Every structure is written in structure tokens, then in C-alpha cells.
Amino acid sequence: MGTMDPANSTPAVTIRDVTKRFGSVAAVDGVSLAIAPGEFFSLLGPSGSGKTTMLRMIAGFELPTSGRIELDGRDVTQSPPFDRDVNTVFQDYALFPHMNVMRNVEYGLRMKRVPKDERRTRAAHALATVRLEQFGDRKPDQLSGGQRQRVALARALVNEPKVLLLDEPLGALDLKLREEMQSELARIQRDVGITFIFVTHDQGEALTLSSRVAVFNHGRIEQVGTPREIYETPGSAFVAGFVGSASVIEGAAARALVGDDGPYSIRPERVTILAAETASSDANTIRANGQVTDVQYHGDGTRVQLQLEAGASMLAEVPNVGDQTSLPERGAKVTVGFRRSDMLSLHHAGAEPDQARAHVSRTHESGETP
Amino acid sequence: MGRDQGKLTPAESPSPRSGLRRRASRFFARHPGARVGAQIGAPGGWLLVVYIGSLTALIVTALYRLADDPTGLVTKLDTTIGFANFDRLISEPVYRNVALRTLQAAATVTIIDAIIAFPVAFFMGKVATPRTRRALVVAVTLPLWAGYLVKGYAWRSLLDPGGGALKQVLGHTPGFGYASSILVLAYLWFPFMVIPLFSGFERLPTSLLEASTDLGAKAGRTMRSVVLPQIVPSLVAGSIFTFSLTLGDFYMNRIVGGTTEFIGNVVYRQFSVDLPFAAAYAVVPIVIMVGYLLAVRRTGALDEL
Amino acid sequence: MNRFLRWGALGAIAVFVFAACGSSSGSAAKKKPTSGKTTGGSVSILAWPGYAENGSTSKDVNWVTPFETESGCKASVKTFGTSDEAFQLFNTGQYDVVSASGDSSLRSVANGDAAVIDTAKVTTYGELAPFLKSKPWNSVDGKVYGVPHGWGANLLMYNDAAVTPAPDSWSVVFEATSPYKGKVTAYDSPIYIADAALYLSKTKPELKITNPYALDDTQFAAAVALLKQQKPNIGEYWSDYLKEQEGFTKSSLVLGTTWQVITNGVQADTASPKVTAIIPKEGSTAWSDSWMVSTKSKNVDCAYKWINWITSAKVQAQVAEYFGEAPANLSACTLTTTKDFCTTFHADDKTFYGQLAYWTTPTTKCLDGRTNVQCKAYKDWTAAWDEIKGS
């Protein structure tokens, strides 16, 4: 599944300068996007960044204040949801509690007056796709969370929409089930080939599943790119901080270490703690002295927070392999080293560079509030 | 407070009363059954004596009859158990007609309330902003604070065919009669329909409505296929109120009903003349209500109450 | 929300209970705290509204407190709205005396609730109009059970402007051809069947009705049929006289049966249309009330003291004028504030009195003396009234 070049074919979804205001608040502020057919496209961002509002405008539950939305080249900006060839998988699944699984899945086909026999066949096929063929007679409240999730998926997929919209569909599942469903989603998307637009606040999920990711912040898109691009060449301090962890070095500290004002970002796993205060920087490697301010055990690795003598704070990640006695303790003086090329220049820092100064933890779930 | 607490512990200042309290506490802590018994004992006993007792008395009285008397003047109870009163209820068409009229009124009031309350409650539960919603809840329940008679006589002066407000403003009034009784009863019991519906709509996830439109259903179809089936328990819960309240009402007939009579009017008149017969007739609405509750039990509406 | 609902349910029940209470609010006990000395026991009085006023209706209308002062008996008063209610309450034995109308008096006698009156203890008995004493509604087999209080006719009242030509017959209230459909009123009690019977006794002589309270099967059926035919004419029945007064004042009612006291009320209201009350050519039914003493009374002494008080000339003048009825004690006629009060009410007019058919409790033994047939008893009248009103 390669990313299609948007220029070569009509995009499945085109968003042109869309703004949505609720009163004086701009939930979505001048967003433009083109999503190619067959993409697994994620809208990633913290709570309140406008990603869900964007999805609801594509679905037709909200109308944009200004701008234009096209599906497969057709302007649907003002169309009601039932006139759009998209279907949604809701965060709370929104299964009809009074209908059994089969009737839930058939619902969309019934609305389109698909004959009964065909309806049954297609619904059964959709249930097979999500591996629930035996559950047609159950009521939603007799299913587990993961099973409900898959019914919701089948109910949307059975309509063979051009675009499937998924609004944090895995948010309510526990970790293990979420990981299972992630690979399930990826498999299904590969099998059916429908464009998926996936809203999530979980950067790990976005990076794992997507062909491309749009990072939202304050109603705007900070960066659009493949997961690798987003992670390895973040376009802004916000993206650097939000997608994975990064230390941002700028100003005097950057001048001392690199030679100009920056800003630069560096991933913790690219920072090595050296055994002793050894050699100084050379053309490829930068070394700096600092003091350990915090040590956090993270299972697969240990994060060491440092205050550099050059004046910046920096995170280093030490993989938890082999001998752990070499880990520095809080207050210890250490030397860190990293490649000059791992210092990523944040050319056009995002709207809120100061946000990225703090080290953003790997996931943002704890901060998620409606 | 915190500083003083130490001085006040029962352990340090034992008194016969606190000792007894401690013993009682210990007893109840060890016997949770006794605790529950003590808690519900008093109200439970009250319920048993006053409520069940009076109901039993009513049913037993219904099985008595007036003693035979050649003059037709003596009203002595004959406590032989029998179904003479019920035979009379069935054999004399007027009592059947009055019962059917009462039943029809209860059904009509319920339907009118349901039809009006449905969109109002939908708006309150699903459309209105929290602020408007609060205002509407207050507006809808406000009439409950005025007394039954106050509202009844206010409506009487509105409906008065001899120059009431309706006559003067609209030029027409239904006057005093069956239609007015229905109208005023529907007005009186409206909050009892709208509140359960509102709470039903409030609990109905908006995503269900969105899912339905998303899957291609237009508004009407969504109402029929998704909203209505979900709201039926609330609708039935409301109807239990409107239905039973109308079934038991008779005084509104005196205020605005003209010559209309319901079961209650007959019971009221017969009460001082033929008590067992009045009791037998009073059993009719109870039987209807029990039947109704049994019929709706399966819808889950009783969980709504 | 569930909690809210539960309160709502409680509210509903409360409303229901209040509604039920409201129905009897007109007859709620009007107990008055003791005033004056009450050395000699007490008396519990069951009376039509307006018969035993203790100042609770209007501060200036009070002849119960002076009774307490004079007799030393503590008096409590409970009013009733209908004769059925009076009968039922008197039957409980909680009341010492009752102002009984003819449609409840015989029932109270038959049920053993009313005691034979010792007329020797009624000091005023000699002053009372002879034509009111020992009548079928206050005596049985020559024994006196009731001391006459006062009487009045069930008149036909009409709105002068709305009802033209002025009626002289009950036909405008009974006949299906009445042009006043929906604006007629009638007294809401089984005893009203007698009004229909009285009308039929004149308009259908072939029924041979001689006493409207003594109806055999055929006669009774004819009267009931007439009332069923009348029902569409009726806007509202009345038993509470304020309700009838309001109907005429607001013109939702324009004609129907009435009591003089109601007519007085309407005429006294300047905002009200002009009304006239007449006795139509067919005659009228009427009521004649008597005081009865309970067989279960433990306060017989005070009970007689009350009867002596309420039938005394002075108090009779007050009651009669306040209520709008002919006093039983004719000596009262010289004491009324309105000079020709007794003339207006034909208090001493034996001929007038004779034209009226006084409420009497119907029994199986025909009151007109027929022995070859059984007459319909009050219980049948009540059932028939259900049938008329419920139809």
C-alpha cells in the first residue's frame, strides 16, 4: 500500500480552507488537506485541537463556517450526512441497543432499500470481515467492548463507503485489546481498500497505522507527512514535542553546542550518556556536560533528565539491556554525546514554540479532557 | 473542632446512654438484616397498615351488600360475601358506559399529552442549550406548584361559556363538558408525561441519532427506527401517570365537566347511599391500573419510575 | 432524574389526595373554639350551610356563640352539602342534632338514627306553624321525629334578558324543544326526579301521579325518561348554591331550579344580569327542614337547648333572613329587619304552602296511600340518578 500522489488522481477528500467557529472560538481554523483514495490518514492532536470537529465536518454532523469540503471531487460542504458517501465509526460505537447485531449491520442497507437477500449476504460478509459471523443474533449489550467495536466497523463497512471516518475508535479499549484492534484495523483497511480517516490523540497509534498523519494544534495543521517524516523531521517544536519526546535546544545553549541560535530538537534515544568526561566535540559528534536532575524507569528504557552546563535541559534514553548498574544517579555529573546530524533544525517553528520547551511525554492520555 | 474531639469520645466520658448506643451500634453492625429491618420497619409498617389495609378494606366492602329491606329506607350492611355488586356493575349498562367513558378519557388525555410532550421533551433533551433546558424544565414543572383547585377554577373562568377569557379573546370556547375535562386534565398531567420523556431523551446518546443519519436515514426514519424504540419505556412511564391520574379524577368534571361523569363521580354519590356498591365500583379503576402495569411491565417502563 | 421522577410521582399522589379532599371542602368541619362559659356539656350540630352560623362565614353572622353563652353548652358545627351526606354523617352517631330535609329524614328514622322528639321539652313547639308539624317528612306513625325549622320552594329562576318570553311553565327546562339548550340547570340530587314527576302529573295526567314522591314502576320510568331527555339541555347541575349563583351571574346559565337564597344572591350582585324566580303553573317541589336528635346522643339536654334556641322567634328571624326561607316560628315575622319578609316568603300562607310538594324520602310503601303497588324507594332513585347523569 503505497501513498498515492494526490496530484495524479482525484483526491478522496479535499478540504479547502475550512474554518469552524463555535461562538468566538475557532475550533478549526483555515485547514486545507487532500487525502488520496486508499490512504490510511490520521488526524493527530491533543484534546481540543480541532481534529474531531474536522472529522464531524467531513461526516456532515457539523457545517463549516467557511471553506469547502469535497468528496471524490463533489462539493458536499452543505450536504446532510445521509447524502454523503462516507460512514463513521463512533467513539462510543453508537450501536442501536434495541436491534441485534445483524440488524445493526443491515441498517444502512435497509435505508438504501437494498433487497433483503442481498442485505443478508452483505451483512454476513461484513461480519465475517470483522470475525463476528457467529454473533448476528446477539444484542449489543451481550458483547464485549472489542466485539462492539468490530460491529460498529462492520456496520460502517457494509455500505462500502468511499471514505470511512473513525473517531478515536480504540479510545475506550484497554491496552492489550487496543493493540489487537490496531492490527485488525490495519488488516481490514488493506483488505477493503477504502480510505480511512482516523482521529486519535495517541501518537503511537497514529504512527503505527497511518500512511500519512496530519498533526493538529489549536485548530490548525502543524504538519502533514508520513509517520517517518513526522517523527524524524518534525516541522515545529509542537510536532517534535507531541509526536514522541524531544528536547528543544535554542538560543544561547544552541549557540554553545551547535553554533547558531536554532531552534533544534533531539530525540532522547539519540543521546548517549558517556562513561566519563572524555573528549570534546568534533565535527560529527557533540559532547556536553551536565547534571542528572531526574531518572525515570520506563520498562523498555530509562529516561535520564539532565541540566546541561550550556543552559538547556535534555532527555536521554538508556535502553534497559544488560547491566543496569551503570545508570547514573540523580545529582551525578555526566557527559552526554550525540551526533550533530541528530540535532534537527525546526526551520519554521510552530505557532507555540514555547510549548515544546517542556518535554512532552510519550502519550497524552492523562491530559485528555473533553 | 478537631482539637476538642479527643475529649468528647464516648470511651472517655461513658454515660448509660452512650453505652446503650454503642451496644445498639454493635448489634446492628453484626446483624445487617436487623439494621435493614429497623430502617424500613416503620415506613414498611405504615405502608402495610394504611395502604394495603385500606385497599383490603375496600375490596372486602365491595363483597358486602346492603341488607334486604322491604321499606327501601334502611341501609344496613349485609356482610355475606358475594359478587352481587359486581353483577350489577356488569348488568346495568350505565356503569359500563361510565367506566368506558372514564377509560376513554384516560386514554385520550394520555395520547394528547404524549403527542405534545414528545417534541417538547425532544427539544429539551436533545436540542436546547443547557441554559434553555433548565429554563424549560422549570417552565414545564412550574404549574405543579399551584394547587389542583386553583388550576381547575382558573380554567373554569377561561372556559366559561358565559363570557370567559376564551370566549372573549377567541370568540369560541368548548364550554363546560367532556371536551373541557379532557383539555384541563391533559393540561394538569402534562408535566408527568414530559419529565420522564425528557429524562429519556437526555439519556439517549446523540451519537445514535448521528449514526442513523450517517447510515442514510432521514429525520423521520431516524425518529421511527431509532428514537421511538429507545424512548418507549419513558413514554410508558409517563403514561402510567397520565392514565392513572385521569382514571381516578372526578372533581375536574364538577369544575369544568358540565354534566360529564366519570367512575369517581358515581362512587362519590353512591358512597353515602350504597357503600358496598361504591366500593365495588372503586375497585374497577384499580383493576384497570393493575392490568395496565402488568401489561407494560415487560417494556421496562417500571424501571423508569 | 430518577429521584426527580419519584418526587414527581409523590406530587401526583398529593394532587390526587387534595383533589379528593377538595370534594368535601365545602363540608369541612367548622369548629369554633369555646367562648363564654361552658358549664353544661356540649352539643355537636350537623347543619345545612347557613343554619348554624358561628361567625366563621361572616363575623356579623353568629347565633351559635350567643347560644353557648346563654345555655352554657359548647357547640361545634359541621355543615353538609347534600342530604345524602347529611344522612351518612348522622348515621355515624357522632352528631347530636341535624337539620334534616325530607329526603333524608325518613332514612334516618328507618335506620334508627333519629330519636322520637319529646315535644314537651321543646318550649317553642307551640309557637311553630301547625301546618309544618307531624308531617310525613318529620313524623312516622304519629310519632314526632323532627321539630320544624323553616321551608322554601324549589323555584324556577330565569335571566330576564336571555329568557323571552318569560316562562310560566317548567316545560322550558324539561322539553327537548327548549331554546335554552346547554344553559339550563337542575338540582344535582336523586330527589330532583320528583320535579320531573310533578311536571308529568300536570302534563301527562294519564300517568295518574298524585304525589311526586310516590312513584310506581311506570310513573318512575316516565320521570326518568323525561330527565334523560332533559340532560342535553343541562349546562351544569348544581348542588353547591354558590356554583349556581356564579352560573347566573356570568350568564353561562340562564334558567333552572333554584332556592330563594340563591336568587337573593344573584339579585344582590350589581354586576349580575337581572333574574326573576317564580313558581310555574305546574307548581313546585319544596323542602321543609326539621331538627332531629340522634338516638346515640349523650348530650340530649344540650341538644334540646339548641332546638329551643334555633326555633325561638328571635333566632328564627335571623336565620330566615340570612338564609332566605320561611321561618317555622311565625312569631319571628315581627322581628325581621325587612318588614314584609314573611309576606315575601309566604310564611303564614297556608294555601301557598299547600301547593308545594315537599321533599319526602320515597319508600316502597307508597306515600300517596296506594297499597296495590310497590313504589320506588330512595335507593332506586339514586340508581336512576346514576343512570340519568352517567348516560
XYZ file of N, CA and C in Angstrom, chain B residues 32-237:
618
model
N -26.689 -7.235 59.955
C -27.142 -6.305 58.905
C -28.634 -6.463 58.599
N -29.146 -7.674 58.755
C -30.568 -7.901 58.492
C -31.425 -7.069 59.427
N -31.043 -7.063 60.700
C -31.786 -6.294 61.696
C -31.708 -4.810 61.378
N -30.558 -4.390 60.852
C -30.393 -2.971 60.515
C -31.394 -2.571 59.443
N -31.420 -3.384 58.399
C -32.359 -3.093 57.315
C -33.790 -3.118 57.849
N -34.061 -4.111 58.702
C -35.405 -4.232 59.261
C -35.801 -2.989 60.031
N -34.834 -2.479 60.852
C -35.144 -1.300 61.646
C -35.354 -0.087 60.774
N -34.589 -0.040 59.665
C -34.697 1.130 58.796
C -36.020 1.172 58.055
N -36.429 0.014 57.542
C -37.650 0.042 56.734
C -38.867 -0.384 57.541
N -38.618 -0.777 58.798
C -39.724 -1.282 59.612
C -40.858 -0.284 59.759
N -40.510 0.938 60.188
C -41.556 1.923 60.455
C -42.319 2.312 59.184
N -41.591 2.772 58.140
C -42.342 3.100 56.906
C -43.030 1.877 56.314
N -42.364 0.724 56.438
C -42.958 -0.503 55.900
C -44.252 -0.835 56.610
N -44.226 -0.698 57.935
C -45.432 -0.975 58.708
C -46.546 -0.011 58.348
N -46.175 1.236 58.190
C -47.129 2.258 57.787
C -47.782 1.888 56.457
N -46.901 1.486 55.522
C -47.385 1.123 54.195
C -48.357 -0.048 54.298
N -47.966 -1.011 55.120
C -48.766 -2.219 55.231
C -50.135 -1.904 55.817
N -50.128 -1.147 56.912
C -51.390 -0.874 57.614
C -52.275 0.073 56.806
N -51.678 1.212 56.446
C -52.505 2.259 55.848
C -52.851 1.946 54.394
N -51.845 1.515 53.661
C -52.060 1.374 52.231
C -52.723 0.039 51.898
N -52.043 -1.031 52.272
C -52.587 -2.360 51.979
C -53.887 -2.555 52.759
N -53.880 -2.055 54.013
C -55.062 -2.221 54.858
C -56.290 -1.581 54.248
N -56.133 -0.354 53.775
C -57.305 0.336 53.226
C -57.746 -0.320 51.924
N -56.766 -0.810 51.174
C -57.106 -1.479 49.925
C -57.897 -2.758 50.210
N -57.426 -3.482 51.213
C -58.130 -4.706 51.589
C -59.545 -4.375 52.066
N -59.638 -3.348 52.895
C -60.952 -2.938 53.403
C -61.887 -2.613 52.239
N -61.336 -1.938 51.242
C -62.148 -1.567 50.080
C -62.668 -2.814 49.373
N -61.763 -3.754 49.159
C -62.157 -4.948 48.407
C -63.158 -5.778 49.208
N -62.909 -5.892 50.504
C -63.842 -6.658 51.334
C -65.218 -6.001 51.327
N -65.233 -4.677 51.490
C -66.513 -3.960 51.480
C -67.253 -4.180 50.167
N -66.482 -4.251 49.097
C -67.104 -4.445 47.787
C -67.844 -5.771 47.707
N -67.437 -6.713 48.563
C -68.073 -8.032 48.525
C -69.298 -8.105 49.447
N -69.485 -7.078 50.282
C -70.699 -6.999 51.091
C -71.841 -6.478 50.224
N -72.998 -6.290 50.856
C -74.087 -5.629 50.143
C -75.010 -4.994 51.170
N -75.941 -4.216 50.684
C -76.934 -3.648 51.586
C -77.948 -4.741 51.917
N -78.350 -4.776 53.193
C -79.317 -5.793 53.612
C -80.656 -5.544 52.930
N -81.340 -6.636 52.625
C -82.671 -6.508 52.034
C -83.575 -5.801 53.028
N -84.445 -4.972 52.510
C -85.284 -4.182 53.403
C -86.565 -3.833 52.666
N -87.693 -4.229 53.192
C -88.951 -4.008 52.481
C -89.276 -2.533 52.266
N -88.822 -1.652 53.182
C -89.169 -0.239 53.015
C -88.257 0.461 52.008
N -87.054 -0.096 51.780
C -86.107 0.570 50.882
C -85.436 1.760 51.541
N -85.583 1.867 52.840
C -85.017 3.025 53.544
C -83.812 2.664 54.404
N -83.796 1.410 54.870
C -82.753 1.034 55.815
C -81.465 0.702 55.065
N -80.396 1.273 55.513
C -79.107 0.980 54.880
C -78.225 0.270 55.894
N -78.491 -1.005 56.079
C -77.657 -1.827 56.957
C -76.806 -2.737 56.073
N -75.544 -2.949 56.486
C -74.667 -3.815 55.708
C -75.000 -5.280 55.962
N -75.059 -6.033 54.893
C -75.139 -7.481 54.990
C -73.740 -7.979 54.655
N -73.058 -8.574 55.646
C -71.650 -8.902 55.443
C -71.446 -10.282 54.834
N -72.495 -10.821 54.235
C -72.312 -12.049 53.472
C -71.450 -11.723 52.246
N -70.431 -12.563 52.059
C -69.549 -12.323 50.920
C -70.246 -12.768 49.628
N -70.200 -11.913 48.637
C -70.830 -12.272 47.375
C -70.460 -11.262 46.297
N -70.895 -11.551 45.094
C -70.496 -10.708 43.973
C -71.668 -9.915 43.392
N -72.691 -9.697 44.248
C -73.897 -9.010 43.772
C -73.571 -7.640 43.184
N -72.679 -6.907 43.855
C -72.342 -5.561 43.366
C -71.697 -5.613 41.991
N -70.834 -6.615 41.811
C -70.147 -6.728 40.529
C -71.123 -7.169 39.438
N -72.084 -8.038 39.828
C -73.124 -8.423 38.873
C -73.858 -7.186 38.382
N -74.174 -6.319 39.340
C -74.910 -5.112 38.987
C -74.072 -4.197 38.087
N -72.786 -4.114 38.382
C -71.900 -3.290 37.556
C -71.912 -3.762 36.115
N -71.970 -5.069 35.969
C -71.900 -5.625 34.618
C -73.258 -5.561 33.937
N -74.321 -5.823 34.714
C -75.633 -5.936 34.076
C -76.248 -4.574 33.746
N -75.925 -3.536 34.495
C -76.536 -2.233 34.204
C -75.631 -1.445 33.270
N -76.118 -1.187 32.052
C -75.254 -0.596 31.026
C -74.642 0.735 31.459
N -75.370 1.493 32.299
C -74.863 2.832 32.615
C -73.491 2.759 33.291
N -73.285 1.743 34.148
C -71.999 1.669 34.847
C -70.885 1.260 33.891
N -71.238 0.417 32.920
C -70.260 0.054 31.904
C -69.905 1.288 31.068
N -70.966 2.041 30.712
C -70.732 3.232 29.882
C -69.850 4.255 30.599
N -70.153 4.473 31.871
C -69.351 5.448 32.619
C -67.909 4.967 32.720
N -67.740 3.656 32.971
C -66.379 3.117 33.066
C -65.649 3.266 31.735
N -66.362 2.970 30.647
C -65.731 3.094 29.327
C -65.394 4.550 29.029
N -66.298 5.451 29.425
C -66.032 6.872 29.196
C -64.787 7.307 29.968
N -64.675 6.825 31.203
C -63.507 7.175 32.023
C -62.231 6.632 31.389
N -62.333 5.391 30.929
C -61.193 4.748 30.275
C -60.801 5.519 29.016
N -61.815 5.906 28.271
C -61.567 6.652 27.031
C -60.896 7.987 27.361
N -61.398 8.629 28.412
C -60.807 9.908 28.819
C -59.349 9.711 29.198
N -59.069 8.650 29.969
C -57.690 8.394 30.397
C -56.793 8.163 29.187
N -57.312 7.398 28.218
C -56.523 7.127 27.009
C -56.334 8.409 26.201
N -57.395 9.192 26.062
C -57.307 10.420 25.271
C -56.311 11.396 25.892
N -56.442 11.586 27.201
C -55.521 12.501 27.894
C -54.086 12.030 27.703
N -53.879 10.720 27.820
C -52.532 10.167 27.671
C -51.989 10.418 26.263
N -52.835 10.194 25.271
C -52.381 10.378 23.886
C -52.080 11.846 23.607
N -52.978 12.725 24.054
C -52.744 14.164 23.840
C -51.430 14.581 24.500
N -51.251 14.162 25.745
C -50.023 14.526 26.457
C -48.792 13.969 25.747
N -48.897 12.729 25.287
C -47.744 12.114 24.614
C -47.397 12.884 23.343
N -48.423 13.228 22.563
C -48.177 13.903 21.291
C -47.546 15.277 21.515
N -48.041 15.990 22.534
C -47.478 17.323 22.780
C -46.120 17.214 23.468
N -46.016 16.264 24.403
C -44.784 16.189 25.197
C -43.600 15.690 24.376
N -43.868 14.839 23.377
C -42.769 14.229 22.619
C -41.842 15.287 22.011
N -42.356 16.197 21.165
C -41.446 17.198 20.597
C -40.866 18.141 21.650
N -41.676 18.479 22.665
C -41.179 19.381 23.707
C -39.997 18.734 24.432
N -40.195 17.464 24.821
C -39.149 16.762 25.564
C -37.929 16.531 24.679
N -38.170 16.259 23.383
C -37.057 16.067 22.455
C -36.225 17.334 22.377
N -36.928 18.445 22.256
C -36.226 19.725 22.195
C -35.424 19.951 23.471
N -36.077 19.685 24.626
C -35.405 19.895 25.908
C -34.183 18.995 26.058
N -34.334 17.732 25.656
C -33.288 16.758 25.934
C -32.181 16.731 24.896
N -32.486 17.119 23.667
C -31.509 16.893 22.604
C -31.102 18.143 21.842
N -31.903 19.183 21.896
C -31.607 20.349 21.071
C -31.174 21.548 21.901
N -31.923 21.810 22.973
C -31.720 23.041 23.730
C -30.342 23.104 24.374
N -29.836 24.314 24.535
C -28.608 24.518 25.287
C -28.921 24.274 26.765
N -27.895 23.947 27.544
C -28.160 23.647 28.967
C -28.966 24.729 29.657
N -28.719 25.956 29.260
C -29.415 27.067 29.898
C -30.902 27.069 29.550
N -31.198 26.952 28.251
C -32.591 26.877 27.807
C -33.271 25.661 28.425
N -32.508 24.567 28.506
C -33.040 23.322 29.052
C -33.504 23.524 30.492
N -32.653 24.157 31.286
C -33.023 24.415 32.682
C -34.276 25.278 32.750
N -34.297 26.300 31.915
C -35.453 27.203 31.908
C -36.724 26.434 31.546
N -36.604 25.535 30.581
C -37.782 24.768 30.145
C -38.243 23.789 31.218
N -37.283 23.165 31.898
C -37.672 22.238 32.977
C -38.467 22.999 34.030
N -37.989 24.171 34.365
C -38.704 24.992 35.345
C -40.090 25.367 34.791
N -40.122 25.801 33.548
C -41.391 26.233 32.960
C -42.411 25.100 32.926
N -41.919 23.915 32.589
C -42.837 22.781 32.452
C -43.353 22.305 33.808
N -42.493 22.390 34.828
C -42.908 21.865 36.132
C -43.524 22.941 37.022
N -43.416 24.175 36.617
C -43.925 25.273 37.452
C -45.398 25.106 37.833
N -46.262 24.708 36.880
C -47.681 24.574 37.255
C -47.915 23.578 38.384
N -46.946 22.686 38.639
C -47.132 21.720 39.724
C -47.201 22.405 41.084
N -46.677 23.612 41.151
C -46.663 24.301 42.441
C -48.021 24.923 42.753
N -48.844 25.098 41.741
C -50.179 25.641 42.010
C -51.102 24.476 42.352
N -52.065 24.740 43.198
C -52.974 23.687 43.636
C -53.910 23.229 42.534
N -54.398 22.021 42.738
C -55.340 21.419 41.791
C -56.571 22.305 41.609
N -57.134 22.735 42.734
C -58.360 23.534 42.642
C -58.087 24.897 42.026
N -56.930 25.462 42.370
C -56.579 26.770 41.808
C -56.556 26.690 40.290
N -55.872 25.627 39.792
C -55.773 25.479 38.339
C -57.145 25.170 37.739
N -57.899 24.325 38.447
C -59.232 23.964 37.959
C -60.126 25.193 37.815
N -60.156 26.024 38.840
C -61.048 27.185 38.774
C -60.510 28.254 37.822
N -59.173 28.308 37.686
C -58.614 29.224 36.681
C -59.100 28.808 35.297
N -59.065 27.512 35.024
C -59.553 27.020 33.734
C -61.054 27.251 33.598
N -61.794 27.118 34.725
C -63.227 27.344 34.663
C -63.502 28.761 34.174
N -62.739 29.714 34.701
C -63.019 31.087 34.287
C -62.555 31.341 32.855
N -61.556 30.551 32.406
C -61.141 30.673 30.999
C -62.226 30.118 30.071
N -62.778 28.982 30.477
C -63.668 28.232 29.579
C -65.119 28.695 29.657
N -65.444 29.479 30.679
C -66.828 29.856 30.932
C -67.548 30.310 29.654
N -68.598 29.574 29.258
C -69.298 29.954 28.027
C -70.045 31.278 28.175
N -70.254 31.731 29.397
C -70.963 32.992 29.606
C -70.007 34.172 29.694
N -68.940 34.188 28.911
C -68.069 35.353 28.901
C -66.720 35.106 29.541
N -66.207 33.877 29.465
C -64.857 33.586 29.941
C -63.828 34.149 28.980
N -62.553 34.056 29.371
C -61.483 34.656 28.580
C -61.432 34.088 27.157
N -61.612 32.776 27.018
C -61.556 32.158 25.692
C -62.632 32.737 24.783
N -63.822 32.858 25.340
C -64.956 33.386 24.574
C -64.645 34.809 24.109
N -64.073 35.592 25.022
C -63.833 36.992 24.694
C -62.678 37.167 23.723
N -61.624 36.362 23.891
C -60.439 36.553 23.055
C -60.570 35.808 21.727
N -60.971 34.543 21.806
C -61.025 33.734 20.578
C -62.423 33.706 19.971
N -63.395 34.136 20.749
C -64.773 34.090 20.249
C -65.382 32.712 20.333
N -64.613 31.754 20.863
C -65.168 30.407 20.965
C -64.612 29.718 22.205
N -65.451 28.899 22.819
C -64.999 28.104 23.947
C -65.715 26.758 23.890
N -65.016 25.690 24.288
C -65.722 24.407 24.331
C -66.780 24.376 25.436
N -66.803 25.408 26.292
C -67.786 25.442 27.369
C -67.471 24.393 28.424
N -68.476 24.089 29.248
C -68.264 23.077 30.270
C -68.768 21.746 29.749
N -67.904 20.756 29.682
C -68.312 19.453 29.170
C -67.135 18.516 29.093
N -67.367 17.383 28.450
C -66.352 16.332 28.330
C -65.061 16.879 27.725
N -65.196 17.650 26.628
C -64.001 18.156 25.947
C -63.165 19.003 26.895
N -63.843 19.817 27.697
C -63.108 20.678 28.622
C -62.436 19.861 29.719
N -63.123 18.822 30.183
C -62.493 17.957 31.190
C -61.207 17.361 30.637
N -61.289 16.857 29.397
C -60.112 16.270 28.758
C -58.999 17.306 28.641
N -59.388 18.484 28.170
C -58.414 19.555 27.965
C -57.692 19.897 29.262
N -58.468 20.102 30.323
C -57.858 20.534 31.582
C -57.052 19.407 32.214
N -57.564 18.176 32.111
C -56.798 17.052 32.667
C -55.490 16.873 31.896
N -55.545 17.035 30.584
C -54.320 16.935 29.782
C -53.331 18.010 30.214
N -53.861 19.197 30.494
C -53.008 20.280 30.986
C -52.409 19.919 32.345
N -53.267 19.409 33.239
C -52.823 19.120 34.605
C -51.719 18.077 34.646
N -51.869 17.032 33.840
C -50.929 15.907 33.948
C -49.776 16.009 32.965
N -49.726 17.070 32.178
C -48.674 17.228 31.173
C -47.252 17.087 31.749
N -46.959 17.733 32.884
C -45.596 17.592 33.420
C -45.225 16.138 33.706
N -46.212 15.338 34.073
C -45.918 13.947 34.412
C -45.579 13.132 33.169
N -45.935 13.632 32.007
C -45.550 12.978 30.761
C -44.224 13.547 30.267
N -44.062 14.844 30.364
C -42.914 15.477 29.727
C -41.626 15.179 30.494
N -41.703 15.051 31.804
C -40.471 14.859 32.576
C -39.847 13.476 32.316
N -40.615 12.385 32.384
C -39.990 11.095 32.042
C -39.462 11.073 30.606
N -40.206 11.680 29.681
C -39.743 11.715 28.288
C -38.438 12.500 28.180
N -38.417 13.640 28.850
C -37.219 14.470 28.824
C -36.017 13.697 29.351
N -36.212 12.990 30.464
C -35.063 12.276 31.024
C -34.669 11.131 30.097
N -35.645 10.552 29.398
C -35.336 9.518 28.410
C -34.506 10.076 27.265
N -34.913 11.224 26.757
C -34.175 11.838 25.643
C -32.784 12.266 26.082
N -32.714 12.738 27.328
C -31.432 13.195 27.831
C -30.441 12.028 27.876
N -30.957 10.849 28.203
C -30.085 9.684 28.312
C -29.774 9.072 26.948
N -30.583 9.392 25.950
C -30.378 8.815 24.619
C -29.132 9.445 23.997
N -28.086 8.634 23.712
C -26.860 9.238 23.187
C -27.116 9.903 21.831
N -26.604 11.117 21.683
C -26.753 11.829 20.419
C -26.106 11.046 19.294
N -25.064 10.280 19.627
C -24.355 9.534 18.583
C -25.279 8.525 17.899
N -26.333 8.033 18.615
C -27.264 7.114 17.964
C -28.000 7.813 16.834
N -28.409 9.061 17.079
C -29.097 9.819 16.031
C -28.141 10.093 14.884
N -26.899 10.442 15.233
C -25.914 10.731 14.194
C -25.606 9.467 13.395
N -25.491 8.342 14.110
C -25.199 7.082 13.410
C -26.313 6.779 12.411
N -27.543 7.033 12.834
C -28.660 6.730 11.948
C -28.628 7.590 10.687
N -28.416 8.893 10.841
C -28.339 9.744 9.645
C -27.113 9.398 8.831
N -26.040 9.064 9.534
C -24.801 8.707 8.851
C -25.015 7.491 7.957
N -25.900 6.575 8.410
C -26.153 5.359 7.641
C -27.251 5.565 6.610
N -27.685 6.810 6.448
C -28.585 7.116 5.328
C -30.021 7.389 5.709
N -30.361 7.403 7.016
C -31.748 7.637 7.389
C -32.024 9.127 7.497
N -33.183 9.534 6.970
C -33.578 10.923 7.144
C -34.241 11.075 8.507
N -34.587 12.334 8.867
C -35.042 12.620 10.231
C -36.218 11.741 10.642
N -37.228 11.634 9.778
C -38.429 10.873 10.119
C -38.111 9.417 10.390
N -37.260 8.873 9.534
C -36.898 7.471 9.667
C -36.099 7.242 10.949
N -35.210 8.185 11.267
C -34.428 8.091 12.492
C -35.355 8.102 13.704
N -36.363 8.984 13.670
C -37.328 9.059 14.764
C -38.009 7.706 14.962
N -38.459 7.147 13.829
C -39.236 5.907 13.910
C -38.363 4.715 14.300
N -37.194 4.606 13.652
C -36.411 3.378 13.799
C -35.460 3.404 14.976
N -35.028 4.573 15.392
C -34.029 4.637 16.447
C -34.583 5.316 17.702
N -35.163 6.514 17.542
C -35.565 7.286 18.723
C -36.762 6.642 19.414
N -37.804 6.375 18.648
C -39.035 5.865 19.243
C -38.813 4.563 20.033
N -38.160 3.565 19.437
C -37.963 2.324 20.203
C -37.177 2.552 21.489
N -36.276 3.521 21.467
C -35.471 3.784 22.652
C -36.256 4.534 23.713
N -37.273 5.296 23.270
C -37.954 6.188 24.190
C -39.251 5.562 24.709
N -39.644 4.424 24.144
C -40.906 3.795 24.555
C -41.017 3.593 26.068
N -39.954 3.096 26.741
C -40.091 2.941 28.197
C -40.440 4.255 28.903
N -39.827 5.346 28.472
C -40.127 6.641 29.091
C -41.563 7.053 28.788
N -41.977 6.782 27.568
C -43.334 7.123 27.144
C -44.348 6.354 27.996
N -44.053 5.083 28.213
C -44.955 4.261 29.026
C -44.930 4.733 30.473
N -43.732 5.096 30.949
C -43.635 5.597 32.330
C -44.517 6.831 32.494
